[in-house]
């Protein structure tokens, strides 16, 4: 039927203890909870929402404008080429009397300060820290900056043993100081790490860490797992705040 509602579906597997947080954020984005199945470390939560109709008329109009623009640019380029040929001989004659400069053109120098991505030097990262944990911005950032180093002030949202280990953990991190009450930004995850892997620094280094603790995280960008809405990071250093 023409009026039948068509849905798109998404399955999310949040870390245990963060189900309510994930469900709330998904519902804010228009998703409807369909099914929730608890698990040992992660739950499986299914959502759906009505598909947005494709704006075919707008797409067709935009395509037509692009075609016209391409024709205009092509014509302008052709006229410009003719004009350049006309004055080529004059420029060649003038160039004979000129001596080449002995000073090479300066090359761009990358500052060491830009090697670590922070909210202050990268607008994309600043926007990401305020976006939804399932937002497409997570995929875009992970794809573009995988392997790069980021630094941000954050806190531990959740901490659970990794598998059957007693000293290795999965950490869920969030930007800001709200710990388990964090509601904005990606769900950053350190997977299968021990306390030594965090490389704790600062004036007073704790013997243990826990949910709600605040740190300055420096980490390497990994992949973004779309199904779980988890943004993987690898710890570089963790400074106590």
PDB file of C-alpha atoms in Angstrom:
ATOM      1  CA  UNK A   1       0.000   0.000   0.000  1.00  0.00           C
ATOM      2  CA  UNK A   2       1.171   3.531  -0.781  1.00  0.00           C
ATOM      3  CA  UNK A   3       0.607   4.722   2.802  1.00  0.00           C
ATOM      4  CA  UNK A   4       2.342   1.753   4.436  1.00  0.00           C
ATOM      5  CA  UNK A   5       5.078   2.884   6.813  1.00  0.00           C
ATOM      6  CA  UNK A   6       8.546   1.596   5.952  1.00  0.00           C
ATOM      7  CA  UNK A   7      11.074   1.193   8.754  1.00  0.00           C
ATOM      8  CA  UNK A   8      14.831   1.061   9.074  1.00  0.00           C
ATOM      9  CA  UNK A   9      16.269  -1.137  11.824  1.00  0.00           C
ATOM     10  CA  UNK A  10      19.351  -0.975  14.048  1.00  0.00           C
ATOM     11  CA  UNK A  11      20.751  -3.384  16.627  1.00  0.00           C
ATOM     12  CA  UNK A  12      22.904  -2.000  19.446  1.00  0.00           C
ATOM     13  CA  UNK A  13      24.893  -4.071  21.966  1.00  0.00           C
ATOM     14  CA  UNK A  14      25.670  -1.720  24.893  1.00  0.00           C
ATOM     15  CA  UNK A  15      28.004  -2.669  27.738  1.00  0.00           C
ATOM     16  CA  UNK A  16      26.125  -3.958  30.777  1.00  0.00           C
ATOM     17  CA  UNK A  17      24.859  -1.136  32.968  1.00  0.00           C
ATOM     18  CA  UNK A  18      24.564   1.386  30.124  1.00  0.00           C
ATOM     19  CA  UNK A  19      21.327   0.041  28.561  1.00  0.00           C
ATOM     20  CA  UNK A  20      19.166   2.884  29.861  1.00  0.00           C
ATOM     21  CA  UNK A  21      21.630   5.500  28.689  1.00  0.00           C
ATOM     22  CA  UNK A  22      21.835   4.025  25.178  1.00  0.00           C
ATOM     23  CA  UNK A  23      18.039   3.586  24.894  1.00  0.00           C
ATOM     24  CA  UNK A  24      17.452   7.190  25.982  1.00  0.00           C
ATOM     25  CA  UNK A  25      19.945   8.544  23.440  1.00  0.00           C
ATOM     26  CA  UNK A  26      18.525   6.414  20.618  1.00  0.00           C
ATOM     27  CA  UNK A  27      14.954   7.532  21.412  1.00  0.00           C
ATOM     28  CA  UNK A  28      16.070  11.165  21.300  1.00  0.00           C
ATOM     29  CA  UNK A  29      17.231  10.469  17.748  1.00  0.00           C
ATOM     30  CA  UNK A  30      13.797   9.125  16.773  1.00  0.00           C
ATOM     31  CA  UNK A  31      14.391   5.398  17.271  1.00  0.00           C
ATOM     32  CA  UNK A  32      11.652   3.169  18.748  1.00  0.00           C
ATOM     33  CA  UNK A  33      12.608   0.349  21.122  1.00  0.00           C
ATOM     34  CA  UNK A  34      11.501  -3.002  19.654  1.00  0.00           C
ATOM     35  CA  UNK A  35      13.230  -5.632  21.798  1.00  0.00           C
ATOM     36  CA  UNK A  36      15.751  -5.815  24.632  1.00  0.00           C
ATOM     37  CA  UNK A  37      17.646  -8.987  25.566  1.00  0.00           C
ATOM     38  CA  UNK A  38      20.069  -8.873  28.553  1.00  0.00           C
ATOM     39  CA  UNK A  39      23.470 -10.578  28.329  1.00  0.00           C
ATOM     40  CA  UNK A  40      26.444 -11.349  30.576  1.00  0.00           C
ATOM     41  CA  UNK A  41      28.610  -8.398  29.483  1.00  0.00           C
ATOM     42  CA  UNK A  42      26.445  -6.750  26.837  1.00  0.00           C
ATOM     43  CA  UNK A  43      22.747  -6.533  26.124  1.00  0.00           C
ATOM     44  CA  UNK A  44      21.182  -6.760  22.672  1.00  0.00           C
ATOM     45  CA  UNK A  45      18.749  -3.928  21.983  1.00  0.00           C
ATOM     46  CA  UNK A  46      16.777  -3.654  18.718  1.00  0.00           C
ATOM     47  CA  UNK A  47      15.351  -0.363  17.426  1.00  0.00           C
ATOM     48  CA  UNK A  48      13.373   0.828  14.441  1.00  0.00           C
ATOM     49  CA  UNK A  49      12.228   4.162  13.023  1.00  0.00           C
ATOM     50  CA  UNK A  50      10.266   5.252   9.929  1.00  0.00           C
ATOM     51  CA  UNK A  51      12.410   5.759   6.852  1.00  0.00           C
ATOM     52  CA  UNK A  52      12.640   9.313   5.620  1.00  0.00           C
ATOM     53  CA  UNK A  53      11.216   9.826   2.096  1.00  0.00           C
ATOM     54  CA  UNK A  54      13.823  10.562  -0.549  1.00  0.00           C
ATOM     55  CA  UNK A  55      13.586  14.153  -1.853  1.00  0.00           C
ATOM     56  CA  UNK A  56      13.757  13.075  -5.510  1.00  0.00           C
ATOM     57  CA  UNK A  57      12.556  16.425  -6.861  1.00  0.00           C
ATOM     58  CA  UNK A  58      15.243  18.312  -4.972  1.00  0.00           C
ATOM     59  CA  UNK A  59      17.912  15.819  -6.042  1.00  0.00           C
ATOM     60  CA  UNK A  60      16.875  16.143  -9.697  1.00  0.00           C
ATOM     61  CA  UNK A  61      16.924  19.939  -9.507  1.00  0.00           C
ATOM     62  CA  UNK A  62      20.368  19.914  -7.886  1.00  0.00           C
ATOM     63  CA  UNK A  63      21.691  17.602 -10.602  1.00  0.00           C
ATOM     64  CA  UNK A  64      20.390  19.924 -13.316  1.00  0.00           C
ATOM     65  CA  UNK A  65      22.071  22.917 -11.679  1.00  0.00           C
ATOM     66  CA  UNK A  66      25.368  21.024 -11.512  1.00  0.00           C
ATOM     67  CA  UNK A  67      25.175  20.167 -15.212  1.00  0.00           C
ATOM     68  CA  UNK A  68      24.551  23.809 -16.153  1.00  0.00           C
ATOM     69  CA  UNK A  69      27.370  24.950 -13.881  1.00  0.00           C
ATOM     70  CA  UNK A  70      29.773  22.466 -15.487  1.00  0.00           C
ATOM     71  CA  UNK A  71      28.930  23.799 -18.969  1.00  0.00           C
ATOM     72  CA  UNK A  72      29.494  27.406 -17.862  1.00  0.00           C
ATOM     73  CA  UNK A  73      32.828  26.563 -16.220  1.00  0.00           C
ATOM     74  CA  UNK A  74      33.948  24.647 -19.313  1.00  0.00           C
ATOM     75  CA  UNK A  75      33.173  27.590 -21.583  1.00  0.00           C
ATOM     76  CA  UNK A  76      34.991  29.997 -19.270  1.00  0.00           C
ATOM     77  CA  UNK A  77      38.037  27.725 -19.206  1.00  0.00           C
ATOM     78  CA  UNK A  78      38.142  27.590 -23.013  1.00  0.00           C
ATOM     79  CA  UNK A  79      38.011  31.393 -23.307  1.00  0.00           C
ATOM     80  CA  UNK A  80      40.685  31.736 -20.639  1.00  0.00           C
ATOM     81  CA  UNK A  81      42.919  29.279 -22.510  1.00  0.00           C
ATOM     82  CA  UNK A  82      42.689  31.305 -25.714  1.00  0.00           C
ATOM     83  CA  UNK A  83      43.560  34.476 -23.841  1.00  0.00           C
ATOM     84  CA  UNK A  84      46.601  32.833 -22.253  1.00  0.00           C
ATOM     85  CA  UNK A  85      47.868  31.623 -25.658  1.00  0.00           C
ATOM     86  CA  UNK A  86      47.531  35.158 -27.020  1.00  0.00           C
ATOM     87  CA  UNK A  87      49.907  36.580 -24.416  1.00  0.00           C
ATOM     88  CA  UNK A  88      52.243  33.585 -24.186  1.00  0.00           C
ATOM     89  CA  UNK A  89      54.858  34.965 -26.559  1.00  0.00           C
ATOM     90  CA  UNK A  90      55.007  38.303 -24.716  1.00  0.00           C
ATOM     91  CA  UNK A  91      55.510  36.530 -21.384  1.00  0.00           C
ATOM     92  CA  UNK A  92      58.232  34.286 -22.854  1.00  0.00           C
ATOM     93  CA  UNK A  93      60.169  37.293 -24.126  1.00  0.00           C
ATOM     94  CA  UNK A  94      59.981  39.024 -20.761  1.00  0.00           C
ATOM     95  CA  UNK A  95      61.073  35.876 -18.977  1.00  0.00           C
ATOM     96  CA  UNK A  96      64.383  35.741 -20.921  1.00  0.00           C
ATOM     97  CA  UNK A  97      65.639  38.919 -19.251  1.00  0.00           C
ATOM     98  CA  UNK A  98      64.668  37.819 -15.762  1.00  0.00           C
ATOM     99  CA  UNK A  99      67.131  35.948 -13.525  1.00  0.00           C
ATOM    100  CA  UNK A 100      65.798  33.031 -11.485  1.00  0.00           C
ATOM    101  CA  UNK A 101      65.569  33.664  -7.771  1.00  0.00           C
ATOM    102  CA  UNK A 102      68.327  32.093  -5.706  1.00  0.00           C
ATOM    103  CA  UNK A 103      66.024  31.758  -2.679  1.00  0.00           C
ATOM    104  CA  UNK A 104      63.795  28.671  -2.775  1.00  0.00           C
ATOM    105  CA  UNK A 105      60.139  28.992  -1.905  1.00  0.00           C
ATOM    106  CA  UNK A 106      59.473  28.271   1.779  1.00  0.00           C
ATOM    107  CA  UNK A 107      57.975  24.859   2.540  1.00  0.00           C
ATOM    108  CA  UNK A 108      55.183  24.268   4.999  1.00  0.00           C
ATOM    109  CA  UNK A 109      56.344  23.250   8.455  1.00  0.00           C
ATOM    110  CA  UNK A 110      54.007  21.141  10.588  1.00  0.00           C
ATOM    111  CA  UNK A 111      54.055  22.255  14.202  1.00  0.00           C
ATOM    112  CA  UNK A 112      54.595  19.548  16.793  1.00  0.00           C
ATOM    113  CA  UNK A 113      51.616  20.973  18.692  1.00  0.00           C
ATOM    114  CA  UNK A 114      49.232  19.843  15.923  1.00  0.00           C
ATOM    115  CA  UNK A 115      50.377  16.211  16.059  1.00  0.00           C
ATOM    116  CA  UNK A 116      48.035  15.516  18.989  1.00  0.00           C
ATOM    117  CA  UNK A 117      44.403  16.248  18.121  1.00  0.00           C
ATOM    118  CA  UNK A 118      42.521  18.191  20.796  1.00  0.00           C
ATOM    119  CA  UNK A 119      39.165  20.048  20.903  1.00  0.00           C
ATOM    120  CA  UNK A 120      41.167  23.283  20.822  1.00  0.00           C
ATOM    121  CA  UNK A 121      43.083  22.604  17.585  1.00  0.00           C
ATOM    122  CA  UNK A 122      40.560  20.461  15.680  1.00  0.00           C
ATOM    123  CA  UNK A 123      36.966  21.683  15.165  1.00  0.00           C
ATOM    124  CA  UNK A 124      35.877  18.198  14.019  1.00  0.00           C
ATOM    125  CA  UNK A 125      37.011  16.661  17.291  1.00  0.00           C
ATOM    126  CA  UNK A 126      35.393  19.460  19.304  1.00  0.00           C
ATOM    127  CA  UNK A 127      32.060  18.805  17.544  1.00  0.00           C
ATOM    128  CA  UNK A 128      32.446  15.033  17.960  1.00  0.00           C
ATOM    129  CA  UNK A 129      32.732  15.342  21.749  1.00  0.00           C
ATOM    130  CA  UNK A 130      29.267  16.956  21.798  1.00  0.00           C
ATOM    131  CA  UNK A 131      27.593  14.630  19.270  1.00  0.00           C
ATOM    132  CA  UNK A 132      25.466  11.528  19.851  1.00  0.00           C
ATOM    133  CA  UNK A 133      27.379   8.275  20.425  1.00  0.00           C
ATOM    134  CA  UNK A 134      25.639   6.709  17.388  1.00  0.00           C
ATOM    135  CA  UNK A 135      25.978   9.783  15.163  1.00  0.00           C
ATOM    136  CA  UNK A 136      27.529   9.391  11.690  1.00  0.00           C
ATOM    137  CA  UNK A 137      30.218  11.840  12.822  1.00  0.00           C
ATOM    138  CA  UNK A 138      31.807   8.947  14.737  1.00  0.00           C
ATOM    139  CA  UNK A 139      32.300   6.909  11.553  1.00  0.00           C
ATOM    140  CA  UNK A 140      33.624   9.908   9.622  1.00  0.00           C
ATOM    141  CA  UNK A 141      36.131  10.848  12.322  1.00  0.00           C
ATOM    142  CA  UNK A 142      37.353   7.266  12.867  1.00  0.00           C
ATOM    143  CA  UNK A 143      37.834   6.775   9.125  1.00  0.00           C
ATOM    144  CA  UNK A 144      39.728  10.013   8.610  1.00  0.00           C
ATOM    145  CA  UNK A 145      41.901   9.960  11.738  1.00  0.00           C
ATOM    146  CA  UNK A 146      42.481   6.233  12.437  1.00  0.00           C
ATOM    147  CA  UNK A 147      45.971   5.802  13.888  1.00  0.00           C
ATOM    148  CA  UNK A 148      46.211   9.466  14.945  1.00  0.00           C
ATOM    149  CA  UNK A 149      46.499  10.585  18.580  1.00  0.00           C
ATOM    150  CA  UNK A 150      43.746  12.494  20.393  1.00  0.00           C
ATOM    151  CA  UNK A 151      43.649  14.085  23.855  1.00  0.00           C
ATOM    152  CA  UNK A 152      40.595  15.127  25.883  1.00  0.00           C
ATOM    153  CA  UNK A 153      39.350  15.586  29.436  1.00  0.00           C
ATOM    154  CA  UNK A 154      36.974  12.780  30.359  1.00  0.00           C
ATOM    155  CA  UNK A 155      35.861  10.283  32.979  1.00  0.00           C
ATOM    156  CA  UNK A 156      35.164   6.557  33.365  1.00  0.00           C
ATOM    157  CA  UNK A 157      31.512   5.786  32.515  1.00  0.00           C
ATOM    158  CA  UNK A 158      31.680   2.028  33.090  1.00  0.00           C
ATOM    159  CA  UNK A 159      34.291  -0.583  33.965  1.00  0.00           C
ATOM    160  CA  UNK A 160      33.832  -4.365  33.646  1.00  0.00           C
ATOM    161  CA  UNK A 161      36.149  -7.415  33.645  1.00  0.00           C
ATOM    162  CA  UNK A 162      37.172  -8.535  30.165  1.00  0.00           C
ATOM    163  CA  UNK A 163      35.914 -12.077  29.701  1.00  0.00           C
ATOM    164  CA  UNK A 164      37.025 -14.304  32.590  1.00  0.00           C
ATOM    165  CA  UNK A 165      39.980 -12.134  33.590  1.00  0.00           C
ATOM    166  CA  UNK A 166      40.309 -10.606  37.054  1.00  0.00           C
ATOM    167  CA  UNK A 167      42.914  -7.976  36.173  1.00  0.00           C
ATOM    168  CA  UNK A 168      41.972  -7.042  32.599  1.00  0.00           C
ATOM    169  CA  UNK A 169      39.042  -4.775  31.873  1.00  0.00           C
ATOM    170  CA  UNK A 170      36.823  -3.088  29.304  1.00  0.00           C
ATOM    171  CA  UNK A 171      36.588   0.637  30.045  1.00  0.00           C
ATOM    172  CA  UNK A 172      33.787   2.851  28.735  1.00  0.00           C
ATOM    173  CA  UNK A 173      34.935   6.485  28.657  1.00  0.00           C
ATOM    174  CA  UNK A 174      33.035   9.705  28.080  1.00  0.00           C
ATOM    175  CA  UNK A 175      34.056  13.337  27.596  1.00  0.00           C
ATOM    176  CA  UNK A 176      33.561  15.658  30.571  1.00  0.00           C
ATOM    177  CA  UNK A 177      33.327  14.977  34.300  1.00  0.00           C
ATOM    178  CA  UNK A 178      29.956  13.227  34.736  1.00  0.00           C
ATOM    179  CA  UNK A 179      31.125   9.589  34.771  1.00  0.00           C
ATOM    180  CA  UNK A 180      28.114   7.202  34.548  1.00  0.00           C
ATOM    181  CA  UNK A 181      25.801  10.211  34.073  1.00  0.00           C
ATOM    182  CA  UNK A 182      27.493  11.251  30.823  1.00  0.00           C
ATOM    183  CA  UNK A 183      24.872  11.956  28.130  1.00  0.00           C
ATOM    184  CA  UNK A 184      26.848  13.606  25.318  1.00  0.00           C
ATOM    185  CA  UNK A 185      29.717  12.542  23.116  1.00  0.00           C
ATOM    186  CA  UNK A 186      31.014   9.221  21.795  1.00  0.00           C
ATOM    187  CA  UNK A 187      31.110   6.032  23.868  1.00  0.00           C
ATOM    188  CA  UNK A 188      34.892   5.663  23.824  1.00  0.00           C
ATOM    189  CA  UNK A 189      36.126   2.189  24.759  1.00  0.00           C
ATOM    190  CA  UNK A 190      39.423   0.735  25.968  1.00  0.00           C
ATOM    191  CA  UNK A 191      39.067  -3.010  25.340  1.00  0.00           C
ATOM    192  CA  UNK A 192      41.019  -5.751  27.162  1.00  0.00           C
ATOM    193  CA  UNK A 193      43.481  -3.576  29.094  1.00  0.00           C
ATOM    194  CA  UNK A 194      44.912  -3.724  32.608  1.00  0.00           C
ATOM    195  CA  UNK A 195      45.707  -0.820  34.919  1.00  0.00           C
ATOM    196  CA  UNK A 196      49.345  -0.694  33.751  1.00  0.00           C
ATOM    197  CA  UNK A 197      48.161  -0.320  30.134  1.00  0.00           C
ATOM    198  CA  UNK A 198      46.536   2.993  31.097  1.00  0.00           C
ATOM    199  CA  UNK A 199      50.044   4.471  31.720  1.00  0.00           C
ATOM    200  CA  UNK A 200      48.842   6.614  34.609  1.00  0.00           C
ATOM    201  CA  UNK A 201      50.636   9.939  35.152  1.00  0.00           C
ATOM    202  CA  UNK A 202      50.199  12.925  37.440  1.00  0.00           C
ATOM    203  CA  UNK A 203      51.177  14.137  40.893  1.00  0.00           C
ATOM    204  CA  UNK A 204      49.132  11.528  42.776  1.00  0.00           C
ATOM    205  CA  UNK A 205      48.863   8.240  40.883  1.00  0.00           C
ATOM    206  CA  UNK A 206      46.145   5.959  42.331  1.00  0.00           C
ATOM    207  CA  UNK A 207      46.693   2.245  42.915  1.00  0.00           C
ATOM    208  CA  UNK A 208      43.300   1.481  41.350  1.00  0.00           C
ATOM    209  CA  UNK A 209      40.752   3.290  39.184  1.00  0.00           C
ATOM    210  CA  UNK A 210      36.964   3.148  39.107  1.00  0.00           C
ATOM    211  CA  UNK A 211      33.737   4.483  37.642  1.00  0.00           C
ATOM    212  CA  UNK A 212      33.501   8.265  37.878  1.00  0.00           C
ATOM    213  CA  UNK A 213      37.268   8.896  38.061  1.00  0.00           C
ATOM    214  CA  UNK A 214      38.378  11.893  35.980  1.00  0.00           C
ATOM    215  CA  UNK A 215      41.438  11.889  33.727  1.00  0.00           C
ATOM    216  CA  UNK A 216      43.150  13.584  30.808  1.00  0.00           C
ATOM    217  CA  UNK A 217      43.025  10.778  28.233  1.00  0.00           C
ATOM    218  CA  UNK A 218      45.618  10.599  25.445  1.00  0.00           C
ATOM    219  CA  UNK A 219      44.832   7.762  23.052  1.00  0.00           C
ATOM    220  CA  UNK A 220      45.250   6.431  19.530  1.00  0.00           C
ATOM    221  CA  UNK A 221      42.154   6.467  17.312  1.00  0.00           C
ATOM    222  CA  UNK A 222      40.817   3.023  16.402  1.00  0.00           C
ATOM    223  CA  UNK A 223      37.713   1.848  14.562  1.00  0.00           C
ATOM    224  CA  UNK A 224      34.089   2.749  15.243  1.00  0.00           C
ATOM    225  CA  UNK A 225      31.813  -0.274  15.736  1.00  0.00           C
ATOM    226  CA  UNK A 226      28.501   0.820  14.233  1.00  0.00           C
ATOM    227  CA  UNK A 227      26.389  -2.039  15.605  1.00  0.00           C
ATOM    228  CA  UNK A 228      27.406  -1.299  19.209  1.00  0.00           C
ATOM    229  CA  UNK A 229      27.927   2.469  18.802  1.00  0.00           C
ATOM    230  CA  UNK A 230      31.368   2.025  20.390  1.00  0.00           C
ATOM    231  CA  UNK A 231      34.397   4.131  19.426  1.00  0.00           C
ATOM    232  CA  UNK A 232      37.561   2.079  20.089  1.00  0.00           C
ATOM    233  CA  UNK A 233      40.710   3.792  21.382  1.00  0.00           C
ATOM    234  CA  UNK A 234      44.131   2.513  22.463  1.00  0.00           C
ATOM    235  CA  UNK A 235      45.583   4.204  25.592  1.00  0.00           C
ATOM    236  CA  UNK A 236      48.769   6.259  25.226  1.00  0.00           C
ATOM    237  CA  UNK A 237      48.734   7.984  28.634  1.00  0.00           C
ATOM    238  CA  UNK A 238      46.197   8.755  31.361  1.00  0.00           C
ATOM    239  CA  UNK A 239      46.799  11.846  33.505  1.00  0.00           C
ATOM    240  CA  UNK A 240      44.988  12.189  36.826  1.00  0.00           C
ATOM    241  CA  UNK A 241      42.904  15.366  37.073  1.00  0.00           C
TER     242      UNK A 241
END
